Short mmCIF file of C-alpha atoms in Angstrom, two decimals:
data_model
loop_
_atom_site.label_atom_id
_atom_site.label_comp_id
_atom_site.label_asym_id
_atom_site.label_seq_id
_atom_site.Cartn_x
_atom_site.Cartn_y
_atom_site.Cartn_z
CA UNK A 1 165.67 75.87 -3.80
CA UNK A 2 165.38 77.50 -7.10
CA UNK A 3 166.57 75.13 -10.31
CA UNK A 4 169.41 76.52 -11.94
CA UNK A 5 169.63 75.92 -15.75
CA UNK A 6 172.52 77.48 -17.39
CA UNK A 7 172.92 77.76 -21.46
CA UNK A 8 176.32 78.35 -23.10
CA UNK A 9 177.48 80.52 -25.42
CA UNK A 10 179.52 80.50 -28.09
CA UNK A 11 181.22 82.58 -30.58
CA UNK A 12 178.13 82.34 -33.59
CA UNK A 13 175.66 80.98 -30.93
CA UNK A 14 172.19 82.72 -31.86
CA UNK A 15 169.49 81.18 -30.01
CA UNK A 16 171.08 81.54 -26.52
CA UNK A 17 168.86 84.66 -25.08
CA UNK A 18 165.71 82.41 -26.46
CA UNK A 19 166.63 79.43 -24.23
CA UNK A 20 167.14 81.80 -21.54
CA UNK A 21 164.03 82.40 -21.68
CA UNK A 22 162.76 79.31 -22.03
CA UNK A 23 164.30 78.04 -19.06
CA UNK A 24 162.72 81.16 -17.42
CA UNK A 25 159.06 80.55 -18.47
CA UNK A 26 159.06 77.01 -17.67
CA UNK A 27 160.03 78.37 -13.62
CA UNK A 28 163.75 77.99 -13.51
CA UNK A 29 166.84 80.29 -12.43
CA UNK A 30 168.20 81.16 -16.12
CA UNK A 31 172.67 81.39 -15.41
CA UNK A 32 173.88 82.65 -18.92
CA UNK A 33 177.76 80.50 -19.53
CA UNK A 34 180.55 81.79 -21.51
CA UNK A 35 182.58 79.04 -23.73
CA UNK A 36 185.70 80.12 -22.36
CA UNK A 37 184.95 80.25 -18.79
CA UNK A 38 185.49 76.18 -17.25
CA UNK A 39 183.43 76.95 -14.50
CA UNK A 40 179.80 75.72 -14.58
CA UNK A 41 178.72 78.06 -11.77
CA UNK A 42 176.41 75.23 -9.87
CA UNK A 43 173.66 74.94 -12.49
CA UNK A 44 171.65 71.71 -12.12
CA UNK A 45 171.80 71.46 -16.15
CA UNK A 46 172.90 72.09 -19.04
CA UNK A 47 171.46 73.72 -22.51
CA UNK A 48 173.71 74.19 -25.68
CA UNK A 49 171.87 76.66 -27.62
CA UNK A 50 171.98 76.43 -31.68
CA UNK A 51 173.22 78.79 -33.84
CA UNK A 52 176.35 78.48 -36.28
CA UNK A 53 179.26 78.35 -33.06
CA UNK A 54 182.81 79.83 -34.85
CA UNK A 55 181.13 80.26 -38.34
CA UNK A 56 180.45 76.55 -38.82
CA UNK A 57 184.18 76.34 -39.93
CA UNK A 58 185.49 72.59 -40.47
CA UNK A 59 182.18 70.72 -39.02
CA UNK A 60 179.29 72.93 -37.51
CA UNK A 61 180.39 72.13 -33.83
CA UNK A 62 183.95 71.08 -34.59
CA UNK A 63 185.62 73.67 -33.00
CA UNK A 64 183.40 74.58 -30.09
CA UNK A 65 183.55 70.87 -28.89
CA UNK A 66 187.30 71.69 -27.48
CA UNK A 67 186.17 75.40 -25.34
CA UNK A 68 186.78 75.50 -22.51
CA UNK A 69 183.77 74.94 -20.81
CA UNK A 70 183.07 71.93 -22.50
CA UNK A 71 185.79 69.97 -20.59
CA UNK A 72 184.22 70.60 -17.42
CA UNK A 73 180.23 69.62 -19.50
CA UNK A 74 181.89 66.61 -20.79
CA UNK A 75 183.03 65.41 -17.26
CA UNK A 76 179.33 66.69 -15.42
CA UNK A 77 177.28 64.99 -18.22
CA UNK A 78 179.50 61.18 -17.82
CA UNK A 79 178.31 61.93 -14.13
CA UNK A 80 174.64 62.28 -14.87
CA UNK A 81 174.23 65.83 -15.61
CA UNK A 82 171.32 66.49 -17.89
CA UNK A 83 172.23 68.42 -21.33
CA UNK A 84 170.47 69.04 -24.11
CA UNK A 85 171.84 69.98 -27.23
CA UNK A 86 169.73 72.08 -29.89
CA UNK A 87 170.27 72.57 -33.49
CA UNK A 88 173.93 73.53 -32.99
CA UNK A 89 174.29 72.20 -29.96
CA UNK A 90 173.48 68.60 -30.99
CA UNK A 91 176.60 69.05 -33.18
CA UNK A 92 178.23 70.07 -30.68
CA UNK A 93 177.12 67.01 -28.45
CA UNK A 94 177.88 64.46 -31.24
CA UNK A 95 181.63 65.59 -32.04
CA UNK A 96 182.46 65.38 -28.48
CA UNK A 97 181.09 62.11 -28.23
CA UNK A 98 178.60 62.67 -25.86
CA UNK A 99 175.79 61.00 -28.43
CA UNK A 100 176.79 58.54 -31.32
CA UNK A 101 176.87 59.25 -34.98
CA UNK A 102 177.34 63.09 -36.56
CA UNK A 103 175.80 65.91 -38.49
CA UNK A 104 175.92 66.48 -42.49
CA UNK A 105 174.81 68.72 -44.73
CA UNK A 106 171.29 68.53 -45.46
CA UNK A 107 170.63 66.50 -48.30
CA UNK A 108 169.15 69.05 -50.59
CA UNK A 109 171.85 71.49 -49.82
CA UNK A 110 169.40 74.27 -48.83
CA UNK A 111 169.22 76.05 -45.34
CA UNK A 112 166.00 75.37 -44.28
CA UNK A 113 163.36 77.00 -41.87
CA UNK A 114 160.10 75.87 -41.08
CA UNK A 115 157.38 74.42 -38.95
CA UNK A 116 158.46 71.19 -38.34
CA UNK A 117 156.07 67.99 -37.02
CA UNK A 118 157.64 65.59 -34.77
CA UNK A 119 156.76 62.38 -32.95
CA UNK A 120 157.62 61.95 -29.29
CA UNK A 121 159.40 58.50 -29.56
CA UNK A 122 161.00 58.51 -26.10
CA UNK A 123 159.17 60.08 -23.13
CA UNK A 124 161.42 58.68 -20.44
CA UNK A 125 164.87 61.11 -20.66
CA UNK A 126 165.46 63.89 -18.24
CA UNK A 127 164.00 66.42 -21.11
CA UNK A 128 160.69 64.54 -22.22
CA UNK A 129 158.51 63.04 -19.24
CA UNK A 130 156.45 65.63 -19.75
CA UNK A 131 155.25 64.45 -23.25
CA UNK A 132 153.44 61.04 -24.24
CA UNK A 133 155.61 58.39 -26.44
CA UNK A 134 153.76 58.73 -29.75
CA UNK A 135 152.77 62.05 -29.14
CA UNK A 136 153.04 64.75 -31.73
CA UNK A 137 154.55 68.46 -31.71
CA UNK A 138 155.19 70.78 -34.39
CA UNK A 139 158.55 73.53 -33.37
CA UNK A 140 160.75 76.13 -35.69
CA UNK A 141 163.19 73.65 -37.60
CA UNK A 142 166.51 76.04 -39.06
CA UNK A 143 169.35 73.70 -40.12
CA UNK A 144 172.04 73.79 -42.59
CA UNK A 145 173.82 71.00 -41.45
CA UNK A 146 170.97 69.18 -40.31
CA UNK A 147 171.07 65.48 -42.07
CA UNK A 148 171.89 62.90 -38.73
CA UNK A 149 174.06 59.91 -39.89
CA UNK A 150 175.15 56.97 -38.00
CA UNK A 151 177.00 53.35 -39.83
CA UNK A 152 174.11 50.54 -39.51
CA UNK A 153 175.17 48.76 -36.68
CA UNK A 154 174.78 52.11 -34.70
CA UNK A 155 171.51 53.02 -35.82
CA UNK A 156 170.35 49.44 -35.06
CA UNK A 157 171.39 49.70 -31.17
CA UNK A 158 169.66 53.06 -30.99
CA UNK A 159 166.44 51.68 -32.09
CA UNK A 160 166.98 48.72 -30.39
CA UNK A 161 167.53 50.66 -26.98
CA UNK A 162 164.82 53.29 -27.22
CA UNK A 163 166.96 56.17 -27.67
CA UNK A 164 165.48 57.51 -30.17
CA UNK A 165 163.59 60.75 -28.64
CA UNK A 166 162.40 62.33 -31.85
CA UNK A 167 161.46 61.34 -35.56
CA UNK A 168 160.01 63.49 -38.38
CA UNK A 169 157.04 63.59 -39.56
CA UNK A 170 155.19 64.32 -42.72
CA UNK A 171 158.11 64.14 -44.91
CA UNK A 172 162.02 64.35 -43.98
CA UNK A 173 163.32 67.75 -43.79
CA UNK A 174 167.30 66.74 -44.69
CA UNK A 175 167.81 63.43 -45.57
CA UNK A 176 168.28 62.32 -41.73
CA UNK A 177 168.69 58.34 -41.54
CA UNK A 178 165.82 56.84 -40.20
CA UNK A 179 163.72 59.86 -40.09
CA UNK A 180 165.91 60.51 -36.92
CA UNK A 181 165.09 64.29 -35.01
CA UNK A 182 166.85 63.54 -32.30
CA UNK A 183 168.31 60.77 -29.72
CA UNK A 184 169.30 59.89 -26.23
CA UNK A 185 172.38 58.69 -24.61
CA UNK A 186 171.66 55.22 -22.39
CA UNK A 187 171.46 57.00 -19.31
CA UNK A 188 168.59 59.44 -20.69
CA UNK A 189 170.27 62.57 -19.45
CA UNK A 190 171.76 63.90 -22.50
CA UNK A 191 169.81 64.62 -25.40
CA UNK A 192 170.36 66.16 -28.82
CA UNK A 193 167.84 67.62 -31.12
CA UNK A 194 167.62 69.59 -34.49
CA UNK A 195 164.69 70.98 -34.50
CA UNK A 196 164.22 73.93 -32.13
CA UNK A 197 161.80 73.59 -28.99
CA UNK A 198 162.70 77.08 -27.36
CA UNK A 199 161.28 78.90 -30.06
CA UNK A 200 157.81 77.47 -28.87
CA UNK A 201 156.76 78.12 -25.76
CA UNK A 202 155.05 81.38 -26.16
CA UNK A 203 152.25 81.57 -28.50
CA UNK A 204 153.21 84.87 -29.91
CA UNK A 205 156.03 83.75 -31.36
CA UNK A 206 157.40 80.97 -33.01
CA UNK A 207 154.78 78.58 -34.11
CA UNK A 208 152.46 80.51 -31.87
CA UNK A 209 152.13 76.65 -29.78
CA UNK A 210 153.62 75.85 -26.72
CA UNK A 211 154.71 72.81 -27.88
CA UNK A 212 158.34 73.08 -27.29
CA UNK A 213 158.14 74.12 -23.16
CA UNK A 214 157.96 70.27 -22.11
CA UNK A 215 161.34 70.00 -22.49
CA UNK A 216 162.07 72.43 -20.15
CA UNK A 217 158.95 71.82 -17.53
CA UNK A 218 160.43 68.06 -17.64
CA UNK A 219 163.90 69.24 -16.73
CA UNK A 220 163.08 71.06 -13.82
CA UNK A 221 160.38 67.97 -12.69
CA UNK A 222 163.06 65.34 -12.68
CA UNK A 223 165.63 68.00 -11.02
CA UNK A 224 163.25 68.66 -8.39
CA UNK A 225 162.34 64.81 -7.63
CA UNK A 226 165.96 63.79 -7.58
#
């Protein structure tokens, strides 16, 4: 039976035909979602694709976080659904409380684009088995809102636990805490990201690396084992 991997779009979304296509190169069913439809149309997983979702008004993901189709995502993903949140999407994840802490404005106050270097910190979630902990991966980085905060006492029990999936390397792109890329709920089948792996798994475009197509080779490995 084919994987089915759906990715949702919102009003603003950008990168949602990419991650179509991602899903599609790495060997899975591609089911485009629509923000105001509830029904997740039997897809295996989940991808929320960046982009700036209603403008960025409020908070980049503010608003998106109460469409409709993220009631029925919120209840799948408590029940062990894997999602994984990109760039906007990872806002998204983190104002409806689906990962701890939230997204500010970078610390520089610049949008910024660019090849970004990352070490694999957590190769155990639904999205990363295919990667080495310690491992390292360059993919497209485009944030505005890209700086991840979390109080102290929250940033301690995500060390503490592993869930870290991502840090930067070679200097901090936007003031992130911790040098923090990305994270992991508990369960390991929700995970958020900034930087932007669907943009490299071809090598004619994006970083011209594959770097980025473990996440979704991973995905369809653990949804095929289950």
């Amino acid at each position: 039976m084919t994987t089915r991997i759906g990715v949702v779009t919102f009003p603003g979304t950008l990168d949602d035909q990419d991650a179509l296509r991602a899903v599609r190169i790495a060997g899975a069913e591609p089911v485009s979602l629509w923000h105001r439809d509830k029904d997740l149309h039997q897809v295996d997983a989940v991808v929320l694709a960046g982009g700036f979702s209603y403008g960025d008004y409020l908070r980049a993901g503010a608003i998106s976080r109460f469409s409709p189709v993220m009631e029925s995502l919120i209840e799948q993903a408590k029940a062990g659904m894997p999602v994984l949140g990109i760039c906007n999407g990872f806002q998204i994840l983190t104002e409806a409380h689906l990962l701890p802490g939230a997204m500010l404005r970078n610390n520089h106050l610049h949008f910024i684009c660019r090849d970004q270097k990352l070490r694999v910190e957590n190769a155990g979630t639904a999205w990363t088995s295919d990667y080495s902990a310690g491992q390292e991966i360059s993919v497209p980085l485009k944030n505005m809102d890209g700086r991840y905060t979390a109080d102290e006492r929250t940033l301690d029990e995500l060390e503490a636990e592993g869930r870290v999936a991502f840090r930067y390397l070679d200097g901090n792109p936007n003031g992130s805490l911790r040098d923090i890329a990305g994270i992991t709920n508990a369960a390991g089948n929700i995970v958020g990201l900034m930087p932007h792996p669907e943009h490299a798994v071809e090598p004619l475009i994006g970083t011209g690396r594959t770097d980025g197509l473990g996440f979704f080779t991973s995905i369809i490995k653990k949804l095929v084992n289950a």
